[in-house]
Amino acid sequence: MTARVSPAIGRYLLVGLMATAVHYALLVALVEVAGAAAAPSAAFGAACGALAAYAGNRHFTFARGAAHALPRFLAVAAFGAALNGAMVWTGTQILGMHYLAAQV
């Protein structure tokens, strides 16, 4: 007997990789190209990555009729982006880490 893996799991992982790429691309572009501070760049990248994950999963992975989930998702994503920015700030400003190491 073999276990059958749902195609939705593959789509979910692919969307997650894409969202992570959006997050890191914005973080690096804002810090390295625009000269922005790491903590707000990390928060902005996390927020954009979360929106990319929501859009991708809503379209490719999960049911499309769940518009009522958007306000809850936005609240959680905003909290996560703020927490991410705070963690990068702590890593860079207090612990003296490189911003990418702090982001990880």
N, CA, C and O atoms as CSV, one atom per row, in Angstrom:
chain,resi,resn,atom,element,x,y,z
A,1,MET,N,N,0.838,-1.169,0.000
A,1,MET,CA,C,0.000,0.000,0.000
A,1,MET,C,C,0.892,1.244,0.000
A,1,MET,O,O,1.785,1.369,0.838
A,2,THR,N,N,0.653,2.149,-0.928
A,2,THR,CA,C,1.450,3.366,-1.004
A,2,THR,C,C,0.597,4.558,-0.602
A,2,THR,O,O,-0.604,4.604,-0.869
A,3,ALA,N,N,1.233,5.508,0.036
A,3,ALA,CA,C,0.545,6.734,0.433
A,3,ALA,C,C,0.470,7.663,-0.763
A,3,ALA,O,O,1.435,7.815,-1.512
A,4,ARG,N,N,-0.657,8.264,-0.927
A,4,ARG,CA,C,-0.858,9.192,-2.034
A,4,ARG,C,C,-0.772,10.618,-1.480
A,4,ARG,O,O,-1.488,10.975,-0.544
A,5,VAL,N,N,0.098,11.410,-2.062
A,5,VAL,CA,C,0.293,12.786,-1.618
A,5,VAL,C,C,-0.627,13.688,-2.430
A,5,VAL,O,O,-0.695,13.592,-3.655
A,6,SER,N,N,-1.320,14.551,-1.736
A,6,SER,CA,C,-2.240,15.476,-2.388
A,6,SER,C,C,-1.476,16.482,-3.245
A,6,SER,O,O,-0.438,16.987,-2.817
A,7,PRO,N,N,-1.974,16.784,-4.453
A,7,PRO,CA,C,-1.332,17.816,-5.278
A,7,PRO,C,C,-1.359,19.179,-4.587
A,7,PRO,O,O,-0.522,20.035,-4.872
A,8,ALA,N,N,-2.320,19.385,-3.679
A,8,ALA,CA,C,-2.403,20.664,-2.976
A,8,ALA,C,C,-1.165,20.900,-2.122
A,8,ALA,O,O,-0.756,22.047,-1.938
A,9,ILE,N,N,-0.564,19.842,-1.598
A,9,ILE,CA,C,0.643,20.000,-0.781
A,9,ILE,C,C,1.786,20.554,-1.634
A,9,ILE,O,O,2.507,21.451,-1.199
A,10,GLY,N,N,1.947,20.032,-2.822
A,10,GLY,CA,C,2.970,20.545,-3.728
A,10,GLY,C,C,2.728,21.992,-4.096
A,10,GLY,O,O,3.662,22.793,-4.139
A,11,ARG,N,N,1.468,22.333,-4.364
A,11,ARG,CA,C,1.140,23.730,-4.689
A,11,ARG,C,C,1.409,24.638,-3.491
A,11,ARG,O,O,1.912,25.751,-3.647
A,12,TYR,N,N,1.071,24.156,-2.301
A,12,TYR,CA,C,1.297,24.930,-1.081
A,12,TYR,C,C,2.790,25.194,-0.889
A,12,TYR,O,O,3.180,26.318,-0.574
A,13,LEU,N,N,3.623,24.180,-1.074
A,13,LEU,CA,C,5.068,24.350,-0.938
A,13,LEU,C,C,5.622,25.296,-1.996
A,13,LEU,O,O,6.480,26.126,-1.696
A,14,LEU,N,N,5.142,25.180,-3.225
A,14,LEU,CA,C,5.594,26.058,-4.293
A,14,LEU,C,C,5.232,27.513,-4.004
A,14,LEU,O,O,6.052,28.410,-4.203
A,15,VAL,N,N,4.018,27.747,-3.540
A,15,VAL,CA,C,3.594,29.101,-3.184
A,15,VAL,C,C,4.449,29.631,-2.030
A,15,VAL,O,O,4.828,30.803,-2.027
A,16,GLY,N,N,4.753,28.775,-1.053
A,16,GLY,CA,C,5.599,29.190,0.060
A,16,GLY,C,C,6.992,29.589,-0.389
A,16,GLY,O,O,7.544,30.576,0.096
A,17,LEU,N,N,7.561,28.831,-1.311
A,17,LEU,CA,C,8.877,29.185,-1.856
A,17,LEU,C,C,8.834,30.519,-2.591
A,17,LEU,O,O,9.744,31.338,-2.465
A,18,MET,N,N,7.771,30.728,-3.358
A,18,MET,CA,C,7.624,31.977,-4.087
A,18,MET,C,C,7.474,33.152,-3.121
A,18,MET,O,O,8.067,34.208,-3.337
A,19,ALA,N,N,6.695,32.979,-2.071
A,19,ALA,CA,C,6.500,34.041,-1.096
A,19,ALA,C,C,7.795,34.357,-0.352
A,19,ALA,O,O,8.088,35.518,-0.070
A,20,THR,N,N,8.564,33.322,-0.038
A,20,THR,CA,C,9.856,33.531,0.617
A,20,THR,C,C,10.805,34.284,-0.310
A,20,THR,O,O,11.559,35.147,0.139
A,21,ALA,N,N,10.771,33.964,-1.586
A,21,ALA,CA,C,11.614,34.662,-2.560
A,21,ALA,C,C,11.229,36.141,-2.646
A,21,ALA,O,O,12.104,37.003,-2.728
A,22,VAL,N,N,9.933,36.436,-2.629
A,22,VAL,CA,C,9.471,37.832,-2.635
A,22,VAL,C,C,10.014,38.551,-1.406
A,22,VAL,O,O,10.552,39.653,-1.512
A,23,HIS,N,N,9.870,37.924,-0.239
A,23,HIS,CA,C,10.324,38.511,1.018
A,23,HIS,C,C,11.808,38.844,0.960
A,23,HIS,O,O,12.200,39.983,1.214
A,24,TYR,N,N,12.632,37.860,0.630
A,24,TYR,CA,C,14.082,38.074,0.625
A,24,TYR,C,C,14.519,39.018,-0.495
A,24,TYR,O,O,15.437,39.813,-0.293
A,25,ALA,N,N,13.894,38.952,-1.657
A,25,ALA,CA,C,14.262,39.850,-2.756
A,25,ALA,C,C,14.017,41.304,-2.369
A,25,ALA,O,O,14.852,42.170,-2.629
A,26,LEU,N,N,12.875,41.567,-1.749
A,26,LEU,CA,C,12.600,42.935,-1.313
A,26,LEU,C,C,13.544,43.365,-0.202
A,26,LEU,O,O,14.036,44.493,-0.213
A,27,LEU,N,N,13.802,42.493,0.746
A,27,LEU,CA,C,14.727,42.810,1.835
A,27,LEU,C,C,16.100,43.190,1.288
A,27,LEU,O,O,16.644,44.235,1.644
A,28,VAL,N,N,16.652,42.356,0.436
A,28,VAL,CA,C,17.989,42.615,-0.106
A,28,VAL,C,C,17.986,43.854,-1.000
A,28,VAL,O,O,18.912,44.661,-0.924
A,29,ALA,N,N,16.979,44.021,-1.836
A,29,ALA,CA,C,16.924,45.192,-2.720
A,29,ALA,C,C,16.821,46.489,-1.921
A,29,ALA,O,O,17.495,47.471,-2.232
A,30,LEU,N,N,15.990,46.487,-0.908
A,30,LEU,CA,C,15.842,47.709,-0.119
A,30,LEU,C,C,17.118,48.051,0.645
A,30,LEU,O,O,17.500,49.219,0.722
A,31,VAL,N,N,17.779,47.041,1.209
A,31,VAL,CA,C,19.000,47.306,1.977
A,31,VAL,C,C,20.176,47.614,1.061
A,31,VAL,O,O,20.868,48.614,1.254
A,32,GLU,N,N,20.407,46.765,0.069
A,32,GLU,CA,C,21.610,46.877,-0.758
A,32,GLU,C,C,21.505,47.936,-1.852
A,32,GLU,O,O,22.485,48.621,-2.144
A,33,VAL,N,N,20.336,48.078,-2.455
A,33,VAL,CA,C,20.192,49.012,-3.572
A,33,VAL,C,C,19.689,50.371,-3.101
A,33,VAL,O,O,20.237,51.408,-3.475
A,34,ALA,N,N,18.640,50.360,-2.273
A,34,ALA,CA,C,18.038,51.620,-1.836
A,34,ALA,C,C,18.698,52.201,-0.593
A,34,ALA,O,O,18.466,53.363,-0.261
A,35,GLY,N,N,19.523,51.406,0.104
A,35,GLY,CA,C,20.195,51.898,1.293
A,35,GLY,C,C,19.281,52.058,2.500
A,35,GLY,O,O,19.586,52.826,3.413
A,36,ALA,N,N,18.168,51.342,2.508
A,36,ALA,CA,C,17.219,51.428,3.624
A,36,ALA,C,C,17.728,50.629,4.815
A,36,ALA,O,O,18.588,49.761,4.671
A,37,ALA,N,N,17.194,50.926,5.975
A,37,ALA,CA,C,17.551,50.189,7.192
A,37,ALA,C,C,16.994,48.766,7.105
A,37,ALA,O,O,15.969,48.528,6.466
A,38,ALA,N,N,17.682,47.831,7.752
A,38,ALA,CA,C,17.330,46.417,7.642
A,38,ALA,C,C,15.987,46.088,8.289
A,38,ALA,O,O,15.197,45.349,7.702
A,39,ALA,N,N,15.709,46.613,9.472
A,39,ALA,CA,C,14.489,46.218,10.186
A,39,ALA,C,C,13.208,46.597,9.441
A,39,ALA,O,O,12.352,45.732,9.257
A,40,PRO,N,N,13.036,47.853,9.003
A,40,PRO,CA,C,11.812,48.150,8.237
A,40,PRO,C,C,11.771,47.438,6.894
A,40,PRO,O,O,10.694,47.099,6.403
A,41,SER,N,N,12.939,47.207,6.294
A,41,SER,CA,C,12.986,46.462,5.034
A,41,SER,C,C,12.532,45.027,5.246
A,41,SER,O,O,11.824,44.468,4.409
A,42,ALA,N,N,12.938,44.428,6.365
A,42,ALA,CA,C,12.510,43.065,6.692
A,42,ALA,C,C,11.008,43.014,6.928
A,42,ALA,O,O,10.335,42.091,6.469
A,43,ALA,N,N,10.479,44.004,7.644
A,43,ALA,CA,C,9.039,44.043,7.906
A,43,ALA,C,C,8.254,44.211,6.608
A,43,ALA,O,O,7.240,43.545,6.399
A,44,PHE,N,N,8.725,45.103,5.739
A,44,PHE,CA,C,8.045,45.318,4.456
A,44,PHE,C,C,8.122,44.071,3.586
A,44,PHE,O,O,7.133,43.682,2.964
A,45,GLY,N,N,9.292,43.446,3.543
A,45,GLY,CA,C,9.441,42.213,2.767
A,45,GLY,C,C,8.552,41.106,3.294
A,45,GLY,O,O,7.953,40.362,2.519
A,46,ALA,N,N,8.463,40.994,4.625
A,46,ALA,CA,C,7.602,39.970,5.221
A,46,ALA,C,C,6.144,40.220,4.886
A,46,ALA,O,O,5.409,39.281,4.579
A,47,ALA,N,N,5.715,41.472,4.940
A,47,ALA,CA,C,4.326,41.802,4.614
A,47,ALA,C,C,4.014,41.482,3.153
A,47,ALA,O,O,2.966,40.913,2.848
A,48,CYS,N,N,4.914,41.844,2.263
A,48,CYS,CA,C,4.698,41.550,0.837
A,48,CYS,C,C,4.754,40.056,0.558
A,48,CYS,O,O,3.982,39.545,-0.252
A,49,GLY,N,N,5.657,39.359,1.221
A,49,GLY,CA,C,5.714,37.914,1.081
A,49,GLY,C,C,4.440,37.249,1.578
A,49,GLY,O,O,3.954,36.294,0.973
A,50,ALA,N,N,3.901,37.759,2.684
A,50,ALA,CA,C,2.652,37.214,3.217
A,50,ALA,C,C,1.496,37.452,2.247
A,50,ALA,O,O,0.666,36.567,2.041
A,51,LEU,N,N,1.442,38.626,1.661
A,51,LEU,CA,C,0.384,38.907,0.672
A,51,LEU,C,C,0.539,38.004,-0.553
A,51,LEU,O,O,-0.452,37.527,-1.106
A,52,ALA,N,N,1.781,37.773,-0.973
A,52,ALA,CA,C,2.010,36.865,-2.103
A,52,ALA,C,C,1.561,35.450,-1.746
A,52,ALA,O,O,0.983,34.749,-2.577
A,53,ALA,N,N,1.828,35.032,-0.507
A,53,ALA,CA,C,1.409,33.696,-0.064
A,53,ALA,C,C,-0.114,33.597,-0.026
A,53,ALA,O,O,-0.685,32.593,-0.453
A,54,TYR,N,N,-0.760,34.624,0.478
A,54,TYR,CA,C,-2.228,34.617,0.533
A,54,TYR,C,C,-2.810,34.510,-0.876
A,54,TYR,O,O,-3.666,33.668,-1.148
A,55,ALA,N,N,-2.329,35.379,-1.762
A,55,ALA,CA,C,-2.865,35.387,-3.125
A,55,ALA,C,C,-2.595,34.057,-3.830
A,55,ALA,O,O,-3.483,33.498,-4.473
A,56,GLY,N,N,-1.379,33.560,-3.705
A,56,GLY,CA,C,-1.039,32.300,-4.359
A,56,GLY,C,C,-1.826,31.125,-3.816
A,56,GLY,O,O,-2.333,30.305,-4.582
A,57,ASN,N,N,-1.930,31.039,-2.494
A,57,ASN,CA,C,-2.676,29.925,-1.905
A,57,ASN,C,C,-4.165,30.043,-2.169
A,57,ASN,O,O,-4.839,29.033,-2.375
A,58,ARG,N,N,-4.681,31.244,-2.165
A,58,ARG,CA,C,-6.111,31.415,-2.446
A,58,ARG,C,C,-6.428,30.997,-3.882
A,58,ARG,O,O,-7.470,30.401,-4.154
A,59,HIS,N,N,-5.520,31.315,-4.781
A,59,HIS,CA,C,-5.773,31.009,-6.189
A,59,HIS,C,C,-5.434,29.564,-6.544
A,59,HIS,O,O,-6.203,28.908,-7.247
A,60,PHE,N,N,-4.292,29.056,-6.069
A,60,PHE,CA,C,-3.809,27.754,-6.514
A,60,PHE,C,C,-4.074,26.602,-5.556
A,60,PHE,O,O,-4.172,25.457,-5.997
A,61,THR,N,N,-4.194,26.872,-4.254
A,61,THR,CA,C,-4.188,25.781,-3.288
A,61,THR,C,C,-5.539,25.541,-2.631
A,61,THR,O,O,-6.006,24.404,-2.562
A,62,PHE,N,N,-6.163,26.603,-2.152
A,62,PHE,CA,C,-7.371,26.459,-1.349
A,62,PHE,C,C,-8.596,26.968,-2.089
A,62,PHE,O,O,-8.500,27.460,-3.213
A,63,ALA,N,N,-9.759,26.840,-1.436
A,63,ALA,CA,C,-11.018,27.293,-2.024
A,63,ALA,C,C,-10.975,28.789,-2.272
A,63,ALA,O,O,-10.413,29.550,-1.485
A,64,ARG,N,N,-11.564,29.187,-3.355
A,64,ARG,CA,C,-11.541,30.598,-3.738
A,64,ARG,C,C,-12.641,31.417,-3.064
A,64,ARG,O,O,-12.597,32.646,-3.117
A,65,GLY,N,N,-13.603,30.792,-2.449
A,65,GLY,CA,C,-14.734,31.513,-1.902
A,65,GLY,C,C,-14.560,32.020,-0.486
A,65,GLY,O,O,-15.544,32.416,0.138
A,66,ALA,N,N,-13.358,32.023,0.041
A,66,ALA,CA,C,-13.140,32.366,1.441
A,66,ALA,C,C,-12.707,33.815,1.617
A,66,ALA,O,O,-11.711,34.077,2.292
A,67,ALA,N,N,-13.428,34.756,1.031
A,67,ALA,CA,C,-13.074,36.172,1.137
A,67,ALA,C,C,-13.162,36.668,2.572
A,67,ALA,O,O,-12.482,37.627,2.935
A,68,HIS,N,N,-13.987,36.031,3.391
A,68,HIS,CA,C,-14.113,36.453,4.786
A,68,HIS,C,C,-12.831,36.213,5.578
A,68,HIS,O,O,-12.673,36.758,6.671
A,69,ALA,N,N,-11.927,35.418,5.052
A,69,ALA,CA,C,-10.668,35.132,5.748
A,69,ALA,C,C,-9.652,36.259,5.590
A,69,ALA,O,O,-8.690,36.321,6.355
A,70,LEU,N,N,-9.841,37.147,4.623
A,70,LEU,CA,C,-8.858,38.192,4.347
A,70,LEU,C,C,-8.604,39.113,5.542
A,70,LEU,O,O,-7.439,39.358,5.855
A,71,PRO,N,N,-9.618,39.634,6.222
A,71,PRO,CA,C,-9.311,40.520,7.360
A,71,PRO,C,C,-8.499,39.822,8.454
A,71,PRO,O,O,-7.573,40.412,9.011
A,72,ARG,N,N,-8.840,38.582,8.759
A,72,ARG,CA,C,-8.075,37.841,9.761
A,72,ARG,C,C,-6.649,37.599,9.288
A,72,ARG,O,O,-5.696,37.740,10.054
A,73,PHE,N,N,-6.515,37.235,8.025
A,73,PHE,CA,C,-5.187,37.009,7.476
A,73,PHE,C,C,-4.358,38.285,7.554
A,73,PHE,O,O,-3.194,38.236,7.952
A,74,LEU,N,N,-4.934,39.426,7.182
A,74,LEU,CA,C,-4.195,40.686,7.206
A,74,LEU,C,C,-3.750,41.044,8.620
A,74,LEU,O,O,-2.645,41.553,8.810
A,75,ALA,N,N,-4.592,40.786,9.604
A,75,ALA,CA,C,-4.223,41.075,10.992
A,75,ALA,C,C,-3.044,40.208,11.428
A,75,ALA,O,O,-2.096,40.703,12.038
A,76,VAL,N,N,-3.106,38.932,11.118
A,76,VAL,CA,C,-2.010,38.028,11.488
A,76,VAL,C,C,-0.743,38.379,10.713
A,76,VAL,O,O,0.352,38.358,11.276
A,77,ALA,N,N,-0.881,38.702,9.433
A,77,ALA,CA,C,0.286,39.053,8.619
A,77,ALA,C,C,0.929,40.348,9.113
A,77,ALA,O,O,2.155,40.452,9.141
A,78,ALA,N,N,0.132,41.324,9.497
A,78,ALA,CA,C,0.683,42.581,10.021
A,78,ALA,C,C,1.447,42.327,11.317
A,78,ALA,O,O,2.533,42.870,11.517
A,79,PHE,N,N,0.881,41.503,12.194
A,79,PHE,CA,C,1.575,41.161,13.431
A,79,PHE,C,C,2.882,40.436,13.128
A,79,PHE,O,O,3.916,40.741,13.722
A,80,GLY,N,N,2.839,39.487,12.214
A,80,GLY,CA,C,4.043,38.743,11.842
A,80,GLY,C,C,5.109,39.629,11.221
A,80,GLY,O,O,6.294,39.458,11.506
A,81,ALA,N,N,4.709,40.574,10.376
A,81,ALA,CA,C,5.673,41.490,9.757
A,81,ALA,C,C,6.313,42.396,10.808
A,81,ALA,O,O,7.519,42.640,10.765
A,82,ALA,N,N,5.514,42.892,11.745
A,82,ALA,CA,C,6.059,43.730,12.819
A,82,ALA,C,C,7.020,42.926,13.697
A,82,ALA,O,O,8.087,43.417,14.068
A,83,LEU,N,N,6.642,41.703,14.022
A,83,LEU,CA,C,7.516,40.844,14.826
A,83,LEU,C,C,8.814,40.547,14.075
A,83,LEU,O,O,9.892,40.542,14.671
A,84,ASN,N,N,8.711,40.301,12.776
A,84,ASN,CA,C,9.893,40.050,11.956
A,84,ASN,C,C,10.821,41.256,11.970
A,84,ASN,O,O,12.030,41.104,12.144
A,85,GLY,N,N,10.275,42.439,11.792
A,85,GLY,CA,C,11.086,43.655,11.824
A,85,GLY,C,C,11.764,43.842,13.176
A,85,GLY,O,O,12.929,44.234,13.241
A,86,ALA,N,N,11.036,43.563,14.253
A,86,ALA,CA,C,11.603,43.691,15.600
A,86,ALA,C,C,12.740,42.698,15.820
A,86,ALA,O,O,13.747,43.023,16.449
A,87,MET,N,N,12.572,41.505,15.306
A,87,MET,CA,C,13.621,40.491,15.464
A,87,MET,C,C,14.870,40.865,14.656
A,87,MET,O,O,15.991,40.670,15.127
A,88,VAL,N,N,14.685,41.395,13.459
A,88,VAL,CA,C,15.841,41.819,12.660
A,88,VAL,C,C,16.507,43.027,13.316
A,88,VAL,O,O,17.735,43.113,13.336
A,89,TRP,N,N,15.727,43.950,13.847
A,89,TRP,CA,C,16.299,45.087,14.553
A,89,TRP,C,C,17.129,44.609,15.742
A,89,TRP,O,O,18.250,45.076,15.944
A,90,THR,N,N,16.590,43.689,16.523
A,90,THR,CA,C,17.313,43.159,17.679
A,90,THR,C,C,18.612,42.478,17.235
A,90,THR,O,O,19.667,42.674,17.839
A,91,GLY,N,N,18.516,41.685,16.181
A,91,GLY,CA,C,19.706,40.993,15.692
A,91,GLY,C,C,20.777,41.939,15.185
A,91,GLY,O,O,21.962,41.740,15.452
A,92,THR,N,N,20.364,42.975,14.447
A,92,THR,CA,C,21.354,43.883,13.858
A,92,THR,C,C,21.839,44.937,14.840
A,92,THR,O,O,23.035,45.225,14.892
A,93,GLN,N,N,20.943,45.511,15.612
A,93,GLN,CA,C,21.299,46.639,16.481
A,93,GLN,C,C,21.839,46.214,17.843
A,93,GLN,O,O,22.719,46.879,18.389
A,94,ILE,N,N,21.334,45.137,18.387
A,94,ILE,CA,C,21.744,44.724,19.732
A,94,ILE,C,C,22.793,43.615,19.673
A,94,ILE,O,O,23.783,43.644,20.404
A,95,LEU,N,N,22.566,42.645,18.800
A,95,LEU,CA,C,23.491,41.512,18.736
A,95,LEU,C,C,24.607,41.698,17.714
A,95,LEU,O,O,25.551,40.909,17.682
A,96,GLY,N,N,24.510,42.740,16.871
A,96,GLY,CA,C,25.555,43.030,15.894
A,96,GLY,C,C,25.631,42.055,14.736
A,96,GLY,O,O,26.686,41.908,14.119
A,97,MET,N,N,24.538,41.394,14.435
A,97,MET,CA,C,24.505,40.396,13.353
A,97,MET,C,C,24.339,41.074,11.994
A,97,MET,O,O,23.847,42.199,11.912
A,98,HIS,N,N,24.748,40.393,10.943
A,98,HIS,CA,C,24.437,40.818,9.573
A,98,HIS,C,C,22.920,40.686,9.407
A,98,HIS,O,O,22.307,39.786,9.981
A,99,TYR,N,N,22.321,41.578,8.627
A,99,TYR,CA,C,20.871,41.576,8.513
A,99,TYR,C,C,20.304,40.271,7.958
A,99,TYR,O,O,19.214,39.862,8.358
A,100,LEU,N,N,21.017,39.610,7.049
A,100,LEU,CA,C,20.505,38.346,6.515
A,100,LEU,C,C,20.568,37.229,7.565
A,100,LEU,O,O,19.688,36.368,7.612
A,101,ALA,N,N,21.595,37.245,8.393
A,101,ALA,CA,C,21.670,36.262,9.481
A,101,ALA,C,C,20.554,36.518,10.485
A,101,ALA,O,O,19.940,35.575,10.983
A,102,ALA,N,N,20.288,37.774,10.783
A,102,ALA,CA,C,19.197,38.105,11.697
A,102,ALA,C,C,17.842,37.712,11.112
A,102,ALA,O,O,16.946,37.289,11.843
A,103,GLN,N,N,17.696,37.850,9.809
A,103,GLN,CA,C,16.444,37.493,9.144
A,103,GLN,C,C,16.175,36.003,9.224
A,103,GLN,O,O,15.034,35.585,9.419
A,104,VAL,N,N,17.207,35.209,9.076
A,104,VAL,CA,C,17.025,33.756,9.141
A,104,VAL,C,C,16.529,33.379,10.507
A,104,VAL,O,O,16.308,32.199,10.780
